[in-house]
Amino acid sequence: MSREPVVRLEDVRFAYRDRSVLDGVSFEVERGERFGLLGPTGSGKSTLVRLLSGVLRPSAGRISVGGRDLGGYPPAELARRVAVVPQETALDFPFSVLEVVLMGRAPHLGGFGFEGDRDVEAAESAMTRTGVADLAGRFFHELSGGEKQRVVIARALAQEPEVLLLDEPTTSLDIRHVVEIFELLSALSRERGMTLVVVLHDLNLAALYLQRLAFLKHGRLYACGPPEEVMTYRTIRDVYETDVYVHRNDLTGRLNVLPLGSVTAGSRT
Amino acid sequence: MRPAARQPRLTRERARAVLAGLAVLLGASLVLAAIIGGVRIDFSRALDFAHPDSPDFVILFRARLPRVLLGATVGGGLGAAGAALQALLRNPLASPDVIGISGGASIGAILVLALGVGGPAWILVPAAAFAASLATLGAIVRLSTVHGRLNPYSLLLVGVIANTIAAALIMLVTAMVDSLRAQGVLVWLTGSLAQRPYSLVATVFVFTVLPALALWAQARSLNLLALGEETAVQLGTDVARVRRTSFLASALLVGASVSVSGVIGFVGLIVPHCLRLAIGSDQRLLIPASFLGGAVFLVWADTVARTLLAPTEIPVGVLTALCGGPFFIFLLRRQEEGRGI
């Protein structure tokens, strides 16, 4: 892996009207890295995704992708570099799975074009990679949650981005589909050197699949580093204001985090 | 086992085939509808251009043909506006009349008609209708936006209220003017395509085709809006520009149709909805198909309206509302029960 930052944030600030959400956040994500954004609800994670994908602009500070300031990107060009997988996708109209995946080709097409062979190829290969090729003719709104999310990932892959932003991509899925999605994402990052930036609530998944984690609290970066270094009792207690037990899992060799609830108080006294 | 989507994707070839088919259907409908009527005409005399004073010639070319052409134009505009508004507002139940834009536009037109504002009516009525439809659309969108998101149910409710207010204002205006003018307003209000000169048909045609083309040009962006505004931006769409252009074009379409034919309801709801079931949701085909389909629909609705109880005419707006109202309720039930969108 080259040690070259593909995403760089320098002292990024953002406020919705006068409510400050991000208060001077700086970090870098290297090319091909699997990077996690963690922190309690309201800590600014999703706002970061919106900033990185050009939906919002920072009130102050600098965000660059591929060495170029985000403000200098025409929308379609940014969409060819950065793709987003949201938590859930609800379609208002009956579109087929292939149509939804082809929408990922939008930033590559002209104003009013029909998709060409190259676009259909990109969509079909993305669908094959995420295992939804046989769903091509089905209606998107009739799929299960896990199938939908794999279709949406295929749509993001059809964009052929360098960076994939995922905003809690597995929150509404059961454990089997969660593992399926994360195995797929890890494989994509290894095969294609694709950079992943994942917003997550689940600390165990973060420790299992991601290489570096950033903990946000009240719009500030609290800690940033590999799980081994930052996923400690102290960090998690400070960031989430919850007592946990952090231990190494014998089978995976990764860290596990368990909530302790009020049991600790009882056992200590 | 659930049914698969009919066609996995829209190709240029399929779009061309569908539009060619609908264009042929429209052409045939125009000819047939001009022939059909309460009075039987003799074609050798009707098509005798050397004697343009014969009753048959006058009926065909002065009464029926402009009416049929106007029906096609107005129906096309309403169909295209309905398809675009449904995509823009992310609501399959949206249509110009349901969400109150037509009602709003009619206030503008009626003020000019009833108060007899000085100046040429052919331009003042459309201008007033357009301004009022744009203002109503803006107000409706603003009022049904909660925390930066357009709420589909608020939209329908606000539309109902907008229609009620419009109806009340219209009654107020008709109560204030003399009975002759009030009668004129009432006739216009029920939605009629009768007795419009070619010059007016041509004007309406221009102000219908241009905004409809503008909507068509936004088709791919309107597709992306179905994924949500944020995702559309993340796919490289300038959402603000798309919304501005499409709202403006839709308001123009509604203004043009209302100013010439009053409120003809439910065309913009029924036509895009049925077409979506048949040809899919892709706006690149749905918008032009809704234009052609709306044109065919209104030409035939008007033909039924003028022949069913001939020589008495049913106002075509009354007819479409009688068909469309139950259809709307059926769609609402279907959506509430979660059976498809």
Coordinates of C-alpha atoms in Angstrom, one line a residue:
Chain A
M1 CA 0.0 0.0 0.0
S2 CA 1.4 3.4 -1.0
R3 CA 1.6 5.9 1.9
E4 CA -0.3 8.6 -0.1
P5 CA -3.3 10.4 1.4
V6 CA -6.3 10.2 -0.8
V7 CA -8.6 12.1 1.6
R8 CA -7.3 14.9 3.7
L9 CA -9.2 17.1 6.2
E10 CA -7.5 20.2 7.7
D11 CA -9.2 21.9 10.6
V12 CA -12.7 21.4 9.1
R13 CA -15.5 23.2 10.8
F14 CA -19.2 23.0 10.1
A15 CA -22.3 24.5 11.7
Y16 CA -26.0 24.1 10.9
R17 CA -27.1 27.7 11.3
D18 CA -25.5 28.6 14.7
R19 CA -25.2 25.0 16.0
S20 CA -21.7 23.9 15.6
V21 CA -21.4 20.2 14.5
L22 CA -17.7 19.9 13.6
D23 CA -15.2 22.0 15.4
G24 CA -11.8 21.7 13.9
V25 CA -11.4 18.1 12.6
S26 CA -8.1 17.0 10.9
F27 CA -7.1 13.6 9.6
E28 CA -5.9 11.8 6.5
V29 CA -7.0 8.6 4.9
E30 CA -4.4 6.7 2.8
R31 CA -5.1 5.2 -0.5
G32 CA -6.6 1.7 -0.2
E33 CA -7.1 2.1 3.5
R34 CA -10.2 0.8 5.4
F35 CA -10.9 3.7 7.7
G36 CA -13.7 3.9 10.4
L37 CA -15.5 7.0 11.7
L38 CA -16.9 6.2 15.2
G39 CA -18.6 8.2 17.9
P40 CA -21.9 8.6 19.6
T41 CA -25.0 9.9 17.8
G42 CA -24.7 13.6 17.1
S43 CA -20.9 13.5 17.2
G44 CA -20.7 14.7 13.6
K45 CA -20.0 11.4 11.7
S46 CA -22.8 11.7 9.1
T47 CA -22.1 15.4 8.6
L48 CA -18.5 14.3 7.7
V49 CA -19.9 12.0 5.1
R50 CA -22.0 14.8 3.7
L51 CA -19.0 17.1 3.6
L52 CA -16.8 14.5 1.9
S53 CA -19.4 13.8 -0.8
G54 CA -20.0 17.4 -1.6
V55 CA -23.6 17.6 -0.3
L56 CA -22.4 20.2 2.3
R57 CA -19.6 22.6 2.3
P58 CA -17.4 23.3 5.3
S59 CA -17.8 26.6 7.1
A60 CA -14.1 26.7 7.5
G61 CA -11.1 24.5 6.9
R62 CA -10.0 22.4 3.9
I63 CA -11.1 19.1 2.5
S64 CA -9.2 17.6 -0.4
V65 CA -9.7 14.4 -2.4
G66 CA -6.8 13.1 -4.5
G67 CA -4.8 16.2 -3.7
R68 CA -7.4 18.6 -5.0
D69 CA -9.7 20.9 -3.0
L70 CA -13.3 19.7 -2.9
G71 CA -14.5 23.2 -3.8
G72 CA -12.7 22.9 -7.1
Y73 CA -14.6 19.8 -8.3
P74 CA -17.5 20.0 -10.7
P75 CA -20.3 17.8 -9.1
A76 CA -20.0 15.0 -11.7
E77 CA -16.2 14.8 -11.4
L78 CA -16.4 14.4 -7.6
A79 CA -19.0 11.7 -8.2
R80 CA -16.5 9.8 -10.4
R81 CA -14.1 9.8 -7.5
V82 CA -16.3 9.4 -4.4
A83 CA -19.3 7.1 -4.1
V84 CA -21.6 6.9 -1.2
V85 CA -23.6 4.0 0.3
P86 CA -26.3 5.3 2.6
Q87 CA -27.8 3.6 5.5
E88 CA -31.0 2.8 3.7
T89 CA -32.3 3.5 0.2
A90 CA -36.1 3.9 -0.4
L91 CA -37.2 4.3 -4.0
D92 CA -40.3 6.2 -4.7
F93 CA -41.0 4.5 -8.0
P94 CA -40.7 1.0 -9.3
F95 CA -37.2 0.8 -10.9
S96 CA -35.5 -2.5 -11.8
V97 CA -32.3 -3.6 -10.1
L98 CA -30.3 -3.0 -13.3
E99 CA -31.8 0.5 -13.7
V100 CA -30.8 1.3 -10.1
V101 CA -27.2 0.1 -10.7
L102 CA -27.0 1.9 -14.0
M103 CA -27.8 5.2 -12.1
G104 CA -24.3 4.8 -10.8
R105 CA -23.1 5.6 -14.3
A106 CA -24.7 9.0 -14.2
P107 CA -21.5 10.9 -13.5
H108 CA -19.9 9.3 -16.5
L109 CA -22.7 10.1 -18.9
G110 CA -23.5 13.3 -20.7
G111 CA -26.6 15.4 -20.0
F112 CA -29.2 13.4 -21.7
G113 CA -27.5 10.2 -22.8
F114 CA -28.6 6.6 -22.9
E115 CA -26.2 4.2 -21.4
G116 CA -23.7 2.6 -23.8
D117 CA -22.1 -0.8 -23.9
R118 CA -19.3 0.3 -21.6
D119 CA -21.8 1.5 -18.9
V120 CA -23.9 -1.7 -19.1
E121 CA -20.6 -3.7 -18.8
A122 CA -19.6 -1.7 -15.7
A123 CA -23.0 -2.2 -14.1
E124 CA -23.1 -5.9 -14.9
S125 CA -19.6 -6.5 -13.5
A126 CA -20.5 -4.6 -10.4
M127 CA -23.6 -6.7 -9.9
T128 CA -21.7 -9.9 -10.4
R129 CA -19.1 -8.8 -7.9
T130 CA -21.8 -8.1 -5.2
G131 CA -23.8 -11.2 -6.1
V132 CA -26.9 -9.6 -7.4
A133 CA -26.5 -10.3 -11.1
D134 CA -29.5 -12.7 -11.1
L135 CA -31.7 -10.0 -9.6
A136 CA -31.2 -7.7 -12.6
G137 CA -34.8 -7.8 -13.7
R138 CA -36.4 -7.6 -10.3
F139 CA -38.0 -4.5 -8.9
F140 CA -35.7 -2.9 -6.3
H141 CA -38.5 -2.1 -3.9
E142 CA -39.4 -5.8 -3.6
L143 CA -36.0 -6.9 -2.4
S144 CA -35.0 -7.8 1.1
G145 CA -32.8 -5.4 3.1
G146 CA -29.6 -7.4 2.5
E147 CA -30.3 -7.6 -1.2
K148 CA -31.0 -3.9 -1.4
Q149 CA -27.8 -3.0 0.3
R150 CA -25.8 -5.2 -2.1
V151 CA -27.5 -3.6 -5.0
V152 CA -26.7 -0.1 -3.6
I153 CA -23.0 -1.2 -3.2
A154 CA -23.1 -2.4 -6.8
R155 CA -24.4 1.0 -7.8
A156 CA -21.5 2.6 -6.0
L157 CA -19.0 0.3 -7.7
A158 CA -20.5 1.1 -11.1
Q159 CA -19.5 4.7 -10.3
E160 CA -15.9 3.3 -10.4
P161 CA -14.8 5.6 -7.5
E162 CA -11.5 5.8 -5.7
V163 CA -13.2 6.3 -2.4
L164 CA -16.2 4.5 -1.1
L165 CA -18.1 6.3 1.8
L166 CA -20.4 4.1 3.8
D167 CA -22.8 5.6 6.3
E168 CA -23.8 2.9 8.7
P169 CA -24.3 0.5 5.8
T170 CA -25.5 -2.5 7.9
T171 CA -27.5 -0.9 10.7
S172 CA -30.8 -2.4 9.4
L173 CA -29.5 -5.8 8.6
D174 CA -29.3 -9.1 10.6
I175 CA -25.9 -10.5 11.6
R176 CA -25.5 -12.9 8.6
H177 CA -26.0 -10.0 6.1
V178 CA -23.8 -7.7 8.2
V179 CA -20.9 -10.2 7.9
E180 CA -21.7 -10.8 4.2
I181 CA -21.5 -7.1 3.5
F182 CA -18.3 -6.5 5.4
E183 CA -16.6 -9.5 3.9
L184 CA -17.5 -8.1 0.5
L185 CA -16.2 -4.7 1.4
S186 CA -12.9 -6.0 2.7
A187 CA -12.4 -8.1 -0.4
L188 CA -13.1 -5.1 -2.6
S189 CA -10.5 -3.0 -0.7
R190 CA -7.9 -5.8 -1.1
E191 CA -8.6 -6.6 -4.8
R192 CA -9.0 -3.1 -6.1
G193 CA -7.1 -1.0 -3.6
M194 CA -10.4 0.9 -3.1
T195 CA -10.4 3.3 -0.1
L196 CA -13.2 2.7 2.4
V197 CA -14.4 5.3 4.8
V198 CA -17.1 3.7 7.0
V199 CA -19.3 5.3 9.6
L200 CA -20.1 2.7 12.2
H201 CA -21.8 2.2 15.5
D202 CA -20.7 -1.3 16.0
L203 CA -17.2 -1.3 17.7
N204 CA -16.7 -5.0 17.3
L205 CA -17.2 -4.8 13.5
A206 CA -14.8 -1.8 13.4
A207 CA -12.1 -3.8 15.2
L208 CA -12.7 -6.8 13.0
Y209 CA -12.7 -5.2 9.6
L210 CA -11.1 -1.7 9.7
Q211 CA -7.5 -0.8 9.8
R212 CA -7.7 2.7 11.4
L213 CA -10.4 4.4 13.4
A214 CA -11.2 8.0 14.2
F215 CA -13.3 8.6 17.4
L216 CA -15.4 11.8 17.3
K217 CA -16.9 13.5 20.3
H218 CA -18.9 16.7 20.2
G219 CA -17.5 17.5 16.7
R220 CA -13.9 17.1 17.7
L221 CA -11.5 14.3 16.9
Y222 CA -10.9 12.5 20.2
A223 CA -8.5 9.8 19.0
C224 CA -7.3 8.4 15.7
G225 CA -5.2 5.3 15.0
P226 CA -5.3 1.5 14.6
P227 CA -7.9 -0.4 16.7
E228 CA -5.1 -1.9 18.8
E229 CA -4.1 1.6 19.9
V230 CA -7.3 3.6 20.2
M231 CA -9.9 1.0 21.2
T232 CA -9.3 1.1 24.9
Y233 CA -11.5 1.1 27.9
R234 CA -10.5 4.7 28.5
T235 CA -11.3 6.0 25.0
I236 CA -14.6 4.3 24.8
R237 CA -15.6 5.4 28.3
D238 CA -14.7 9.0 27.5
V239 CA -16.3 9.1 24.0
Y240 CA -19.5 7.1 24.7
E241 CA -19.7 7.7 28.5
T242 CA -20.3 4.0 29.0
D243 CA -18.3 1.4 30.9
V244 CA -17.1 -1.4 28.7
Y245 CA -14.9 -4.5 28.9
V246 CA -12.3 -4.6 26.1
H247 CA -10.6 -7.9 25.5
R248 CA -8.8 -9.8 22.8
N249 CA -10.9 -12.5 21.0
D250 CA -8.9 -15.8 21.0
L251 CA -10.4 -16.9 17.6
T252 CA -10.0 -13.7 15.6
G253 CA -7.1 -12.1 17.5
R254 CA -9.0 -8.8 17.3
L255 CA -10.4 -6.7 20.1
N256 CA -13.9 -7.2 21.4
V257 CA -15.9 -4.7 23.3
L258 CA -18.7 -5.6 25.7
P259 CA -20.9 -3.2 27.6
L260 CA -20.9 -3.7 31.4
G261 CA -24.0 -1.9 32.4
S262 CA -24.6 -1.6 36.1
V263 CA -23.0 -4.9 36.9
T264 CA -19.6 -3.3 37.4
A265 CA -20.8 -1.1 40.1
G266 CA -22.3 -4.0 41.9
S267 CA -19.2 -6.2 41.7
R268 CA -16.9 -3.5 42.8
T269 CA -18.5 -2.8 46.1
Chain B
M1 CA -42.7 -15.7 -6.2
R2 CA -42.9 -12.1 -7.1
P3 CA -43.2 -10.9 -10.7
A4 CA -40.0 -9.7 -12.2
A5 CA -39.7 -6.2 -13.7
R6 CA -40.9 -6.3 -17.3
Q7 CA -37.8 -4.9 -18.9
P8 CA -34.6 -4.8 -17.0
R9 CA -33.7 -1.5 -18.5
L10 CA -34.7 1.2 -21.0
T11 CA -32.8 1.2 -24.3
R12 CA -32.9 3.9 -26.9
E13 CA -34.5 1.4 -29.3
R14 CA -37.3 0.6 -26.9
A15 CA -37.9 4.3 -26.2
R16 CA -38.1 5.0 -29.9
A17 CA -40.5 2.2 -30.5
V18 CA -42.9 3.2 -27.7
L19 CA -42.9 6.8 -28.7
A20 CA -43.5 6.0 -32.4
G21 CA -46.4 3.8 -31.4
L22 CA -47.9 6.5 -29.3
A23 CA -47.4 9.1 -32.0
V24 CA -49.3 6.9 -34.5
L25 CA -52.0 6.4 -32.0
L26 CA -52.3 10.2 -31.4
G27 CA -52.4 10.9 -35.2
A28 CA -55.2 8.4 -35.6
S29 CA -57.1 9.8 -32.6
L30 CA -56.9 13.3 -34.0
V31 CA -58.4 12.3 -37.3
L32 CA -61.1 10.0 -35.8
A33 CA -62.1 12.5 -33.1
A34 CA -62.5 15.3 -35.8
I35 CA -64.8 13.0 -37.8
I36 CA -66.9 11.9 -34.8
G37 CA -69.5 14.3 -33.5
G38 CA -73.1 15.0 -32.8
V39 CA -73.7 16.2 -36.4
R40 CA -72.9 13.9 -39.3
I41 CA -70.8 15.7 -41.9
D42 CA -70.5 15.0 -45.6
F43 CA -66.8 14.6 -46.4
S44 CA -67.0 15.6 -50.0
R45 CA -68.3 19.0 -48.9
A46 CA -66.2 19.2 -45.7
L47 CA -63.0 18.7 -47.6
D48 CA -64.0 21.0 -50.5
F49 CA -61.5 23.8 -50.0
A50 CA -63.1 25.8 -52.8
H51 CA -66.2 26.3 -50.7
P52 CA -65.1 27.1 -47.2
D53 CA -68.5 28.5 -46.3
S54 CA -70.4 25.1 -46.4
P55 CA -71.7 24.0 -43.0
D56 CA -69.7 20.8 -43.3
F57 CA -66.5 22.6 -43.9
V58 CA -67.2 25.0 -41.0
I59 CA -68.0 22.2 -38.6
L60 CA -64.9 20.2 -39.5
F61 CA -62.3 23.0 -39.7
R62 CA -63.7 25.8 -37.5
A63 CA -65.4 23.8 -34.7
R64 CA -63.9 20.3 -34.4
L65 CA -60.3 20.5 -35.6
P66 CA -59.2 23.4 -33.4
R67 CA -61.0 21.8 -30.5
V68 CA -59.3 18.4 -31.1
L69 CA -55.9 20.0 -31.5
L70 CA -56.4 22.0 -28.4
G71 CA -57.4 18.9 -26.5
A72 CA -54.2 17.2 -27.6
T73 CA -52.1 20.1 -26.6
V74 CA -53.7 20.6 -23.2
G75 CA -53.7 16.9 -22.5
G76 CA -50.1 16.6 -23.5
G77 CA -49.0 19.4 -21.2
L78 CA -51.0 18.0 -18.3
G79 CA -49.6 14.5 -18.8
A80 CA -45.9 15.7 -19.0
A81 CA -46.4 18.0 -16.0
G82 CA -47.9 15.2 -14.0
A83 CA -45.0 12.8 -14.8
A84 CA -42.4 15.5 -13.9
L85 CA -44.2 16.6 -10.7
Q86 CA -44.5 13.1 -9.5
A87 CA -40.7 12.6 -9.8
L88 CA -39.9 16.1 -8.5
L89 CA -42.1 15.8 -5.4
R90 CA -41.2 12.1 -5.0
N91 CA -44.9 11.3 -4.8
P92 CA -46.8 9.1 -7.3
L93 CA -50.1 10.8 -6.2
A94 CA -49.0 14.2 -7.2
S95 CA -50.6 15.9 -10.2
P96 CA -51.2 19.6 -11.0
D97 CA -54.8 19.5 -9.8
V98 CA -54.4 17.2 -6.8
I99 CA -51.8 19.4 -5.1
G100 CA -53.6 22.6 -5.9
I101 CA -51.5 24.2 -8.6
S102 CA -54.4 24.2 -11.1
G103 CA -56.7 25.7 -8.5
G104 CA -54.1 28.4 -7.8
A105 CA -53.6 29.1 -11.5
S106 CA -57.4 29.4 -12.0
I107 CA -57.5 32.2 -9.4
G108 CA -55.1 34.2 -11.5
A109 CA -57.0 33.6 -14.7
I110 CA -60.4 34.3 -13.1
L111 CA -59.3 37.6 -11.6
V112 CA -58.4 38.8 -15.1
L113 CA -61.6 37.3 -16.6
A114 CA -64.0 38.5 -14.0
L115 CA -62.6 41.9 -13.1
G116 CA -62.0 42.7 -16.8
V117 CA -58.6 44.1 -16.4
G118 CA -57.8 46.3 -19.3
G119 CA -55.5 44.9 -22.0
P120 CA -55.5 42.0 -24.4
A121 CA -57.0 38.9 -22.7
W122 CA -55.1 36.4 -24.8
I123 CA -51.9 37.3 -23.2
L124 CA -53.1 38.6 -19.8
V125 CA -55.1 35.5 -18.9
P126 CA -52.2 33.1 -19.5
A127 CA -49.7 35.4 -17.8
A128 CA -51.9 35.7 -14.8
A129 CA -52.5 31.9 -14.7
F130 CA -48.7 31.2 -15.0
A131 CA -47.8 33.7 -12.3
A132 CA -50.5 32.3 -10.0
S133 CA -49.5 28.6 -10.7
L134 CA -45.8 29.4 -10.0
A135 CA -46.7 31.2 -6.8
T136 CA -49.0 28.4 -5.7
L137 CA -46.4 25.7 -6.5
G138 CA -43.8 27.6 -4.5
A139 CA -46.1 28.0 -1.5
I140 CA -47.2 24.4 -1.6
V141 CA -43.6 23.1 -1.7
R142 CA -42.6 25.4 1.1
L143 CA -45.5 24.5 3.3
S144 CA -45.1 20.8 3.0
T145 CA -41.3 20.9 3.6
V146 CA -40.6 19.8 7.2
H147 CA -37.0 20.0 8.4
G148 CA -35.7 20.4 4.9
R149 CA -37.5 17.4 3.6
L150 CA -40.6 17.3 1.5
N151 CA -43.3 15.3 3.3
P152 CA -45.5 13.5 0.8
Y153 CA -48.6 13.4 3.0
S154 CA -48.3 17.0 4.0
L155 CA -48.1 17.8 0.3
L156 CA -51.5 16.1 -0.4
L157 CA -53.1 17.8 2.6
V158 CA -51.7 21.2 1.7
G159 CA -53.0 20.6 -1.9
V160 CA -56.5 19.8 -0.6
I161 CA -56.5 23.0 1.5
A162 CA -55.1 25.0 -1.5
N163 CA -57.9 23.7 -3.6
T164 CA -60.5 24.7 -1.0
I165 CA -59.1 28.2 -0.7
A166 CA -59.0 28.5 -4.4
A167 CA -62.7 27.4 -4.7
A168 CA -63.7 29.9 -2.0
L169 CA -61.8 32.7 -3.6
I170 CA -63.5 31.9 -7.0
M171 CA -66.9 31.9 -5.4
L172 CA -66.1 35.2 -3.8
V173 CA -65.1 36.7 -7.1
T174 CA -68.1 35.3 -8.9
A175 CA -70.4 36.7 -6.2
M176 CA -68.9 40.1 -6.6
V177 CA -69.3 40.5 -10.3
D178 CA -72.5 40.7 -12.4
S179 CA -74.3 37.5 -13.3
L180 CA -73.2 37.6 -17.0
R181 CA -69.6 37.6 -16.1
A182 CA -70.1 35.1 -13.3
Q183 CA -71.7 32.8 -15.9
G184 CA -68.7 33.1 -18.2
V185 CA -66.4 32.3 -15.3
L186 CA -68.4 29.3 -14.4
V187 CA -68.4 27.9 -17.9
W188 CA -64.7 28.4 -18.2
L189 CA -64.1 26.9 -14.8
T190 CA -65.6 23.5 -15.5
G191 CA -63.0 22.9 -18.1
S192 CA -64.0 23.2 -21.7
L193 CA -62.1 23.0 -25.0
A194 CA -64.9 24.4 -27.1
Q195 CA -64.8 27.5 -29.4
R196 CA -61.2 28.4 -29.3
P197 CA -59.6 30.1 -32.4
Y198 CA -56.6 28.7 -34.1
S199 CA -54.4 31.6 -33.0
L200 CA -55.1 30.7 -29.4
V201 CA -54.4 27.0 -30.1
A202 CA -51.1 27.9 -31.6
T203 CA -50.1 30.1 -28.7
V204 CA -50.9 27.4 -26.2
F205 CA -49.1 24.8 -28.3
V206 CA -45.9 26.9 -28.2
F207 CA -46.2 27.4 -24.4
T208 CA -46.8 23.7 -23.9
V209 CA -44.2 22.1 -26.2
L210 CA -41.3 24.3 -25.0
P211 CA -41.7 23.6 -21.3
A212 CA -42.4 20.0 -22.0
L213 CA -39.1 19.7 -23.9
A214 CA -37.4 21.5 -21.0
L215 CA -38.8 18.8 -18.7
W216 CA -37.7 16.0 -21.0
A217 CA -34.1 17.4 -20.9
Q218 CA -34.1 17.0 -17.1
A219 CA -35.3 13.4 -17.4
R220 CA -32.2 11.6 -16.2
S221 CA -31.7 13.9 -13.3
L222 CA -35.4 13.4 -12.4
N223 CA -34.7 9.6 -12.3
L224 CA -31.8 10.2 -9.9
L225 CA -34.1 12.2 -7.6
A226 CA -36.1 9.1 -6.9
L227 CA -33.1 7.9 -4.9
G228 CA -33.4 11.0 -2.7
E229 CA -32.0 14.4 -3.0
E230 CA -28.8 13.7 -1.2
T231 CA -28.0 10.6 -3.3
A232 CA -28.8 12.6 -6.5
V233 CA -26.2 15.2 -5.4
Q234 CA -23.7 12.4 -4.7
L235 CA -24.2 11.1 -8.2
G236 CA -23.2 14.5 -9.6
T237 CA -26.6 16.2 -10.1
D238 CA -27.0 19.9 -9.6
V239 CA -30.3 19.3 -7.7
A240 CA -31.1 23.0 -7.2
R241 CA -30.9 23.7 -10.9
V242 CA -32.9 20.7 -11.8
R243 CA -35.7 21.6 -9.4
R244 CA -35.7 25.2 -10.5
T245 CA -36.0 24.4 -14.2
S246 CA -38.6 21.7 -13.6
F247 CA -40.8 23.7 -11.3
L248 CA -40.7 26.6 -13.7
A249 CA -41.5 24.4 -16.7
S250 CA -44.3 22.6 -14.8
A251 CA -45.9 25.9 -13.7
L252 CA -45.8 27.1 -17.3
L253 CA -47.5 24.0 -18.5
V254 CA -50.2 24.2 -15.9
G255 CA -50.6 28.0 -16.5
A256 CA -51.0 27.5 -20.2
S257 CA -53.5 24.7 -19.9
V258 CA -55.6 26.3 -17.2
S259 CA -55.7 29.7 -19.0
V260 CA -57.2 28.2 -22.1
S261 CA -59.4 25.4 -20.8
G262 CA -60.0 25.9 -17.1
V263 CA -59.3 23.1 -14.6
I264 CA -59.3 19.7 -16.3
G265 CA -58.4 17.4 -13.5
F266 CA -56.7 14.1 -13.1
V267 CA -55.2 13.8 -16.6
G268 CA -51.7 14.5 -15.0
L269 CA -52.4 11.7 -12.4
I270 CA -54.0 9.0 -14.5
V271 CA -51.8 9.1 -17.6
P272 CA -48.3 8.9 -16.1
H273 CA -49.5 6.4 -13.5
C274 CA -50.9 3.9 -16.1
L275 CA -47.9 4.5 -18.4
R276 CA -45.5 3.8 -15.6
L277 CA -47.1 0.4 -15.0
A278 CA -46.8 -0.4 -18.7
I279 CA -43.4 1.1 -19.7
G280 CA -41.5 1.5 -16.5
S281 CA -40.4 4.5 -14.4
D282 CA -37.6 5.9 -16.5
Q283 CA -38.4 9.5 -17.1
R284 CA -36.5 9.6 -20.4
L285 CA -39.4 7.7 -21.8
L286 CA -42.1 8.5 -19.3
I287 CA -42.2 12.2 -19.8
P288 CA -42.6 12.2 -23.7
A289 CA -44.9 9.1 -23.4
S290 CA -47.0 11.0 -20.9
F291 CA -47.2 13.9 -23.3
L292 CA -48.4 11.8 -26.1
G293 CA -50.6 9.6 -23.9
G294 CA -52.1 12.7 -22.2
A295 CA -52.9 14.1 -25.6
V296 CA -54.7 10.9 -26.7
F297 CA -56.5 10.7 -23.4
L298 CA -57.9 14.2 -23.5
V299 CA -58.8 14.0 -27.2
W300 CA -61.0 11.0 -26.5
A301 CA -62.3 12.3 -23.2
D302 CA -63.5 15.5 -25.0
T303 CA -65.0 13.4 -27.8
V304 CA -67.0 11.4 -25.2
A305 CA -67.9 14.7 -23.4
R306 CA -69.4 16.3 -26.5
T307 CA -71.1 13.2 -28.0
L308 CA -72.4 11.2 -25.1
L309 CA -75.5 13.3 -24.4
A310 CA -75.4 15.3 -27.7
P311 CA -76.6 17.9 -28.4
T312 CA -76.0 18.6 -24.7
E313 CA -72.3 18.8 -23.8
I314 CA -70.8 17.5 -20.6
P315 CA -67.9 19.8 -19.6
V316 CA -64.8 17.7 -20.2
G317 CA -63.4 18.7 -16.8
V318 CA -66.4 17.2 -15.1
L319 CA -65.9 14.0 -17.0
T320 CA -62.2 13.6 -16.1
A321 CA -63.0 14.4 -12.5
L322 CA -65.7 11.8 -12.4
C323 CA -63.3 9.2 -13.7
G324 CA -60.2 10.4 -11.9
G325 CA -61.6 10.9 -8.4
P326 CA -62.3 7.1 -7.9
F327 CA -59.0 6.3 -9.6
F328 CA -57.1 8.5 -7.1
I329 CA -58.8 6.8 -4.1
F330 CA -57.9 3.4 -5.6
L331 CA -54.3 4.5 -5.8
L332 CA -54.2 5.9 -2.3
R333 CA -55.7 2.7 -0.9
R334 CA -53.2 0.6 -2.8
Q335 CA -50.3 2.7 -1.6
E336 CA -51.5 2.6 2.0
E337 CA -51.8 -1.1 1.9
G338 CA -48.2 -1.2 0.7
R339 CA -49.1 -3.0 -2.5
G340 CA -46.6 -1.5 -4.8
I341 CA -45.9 2.1 -5.7

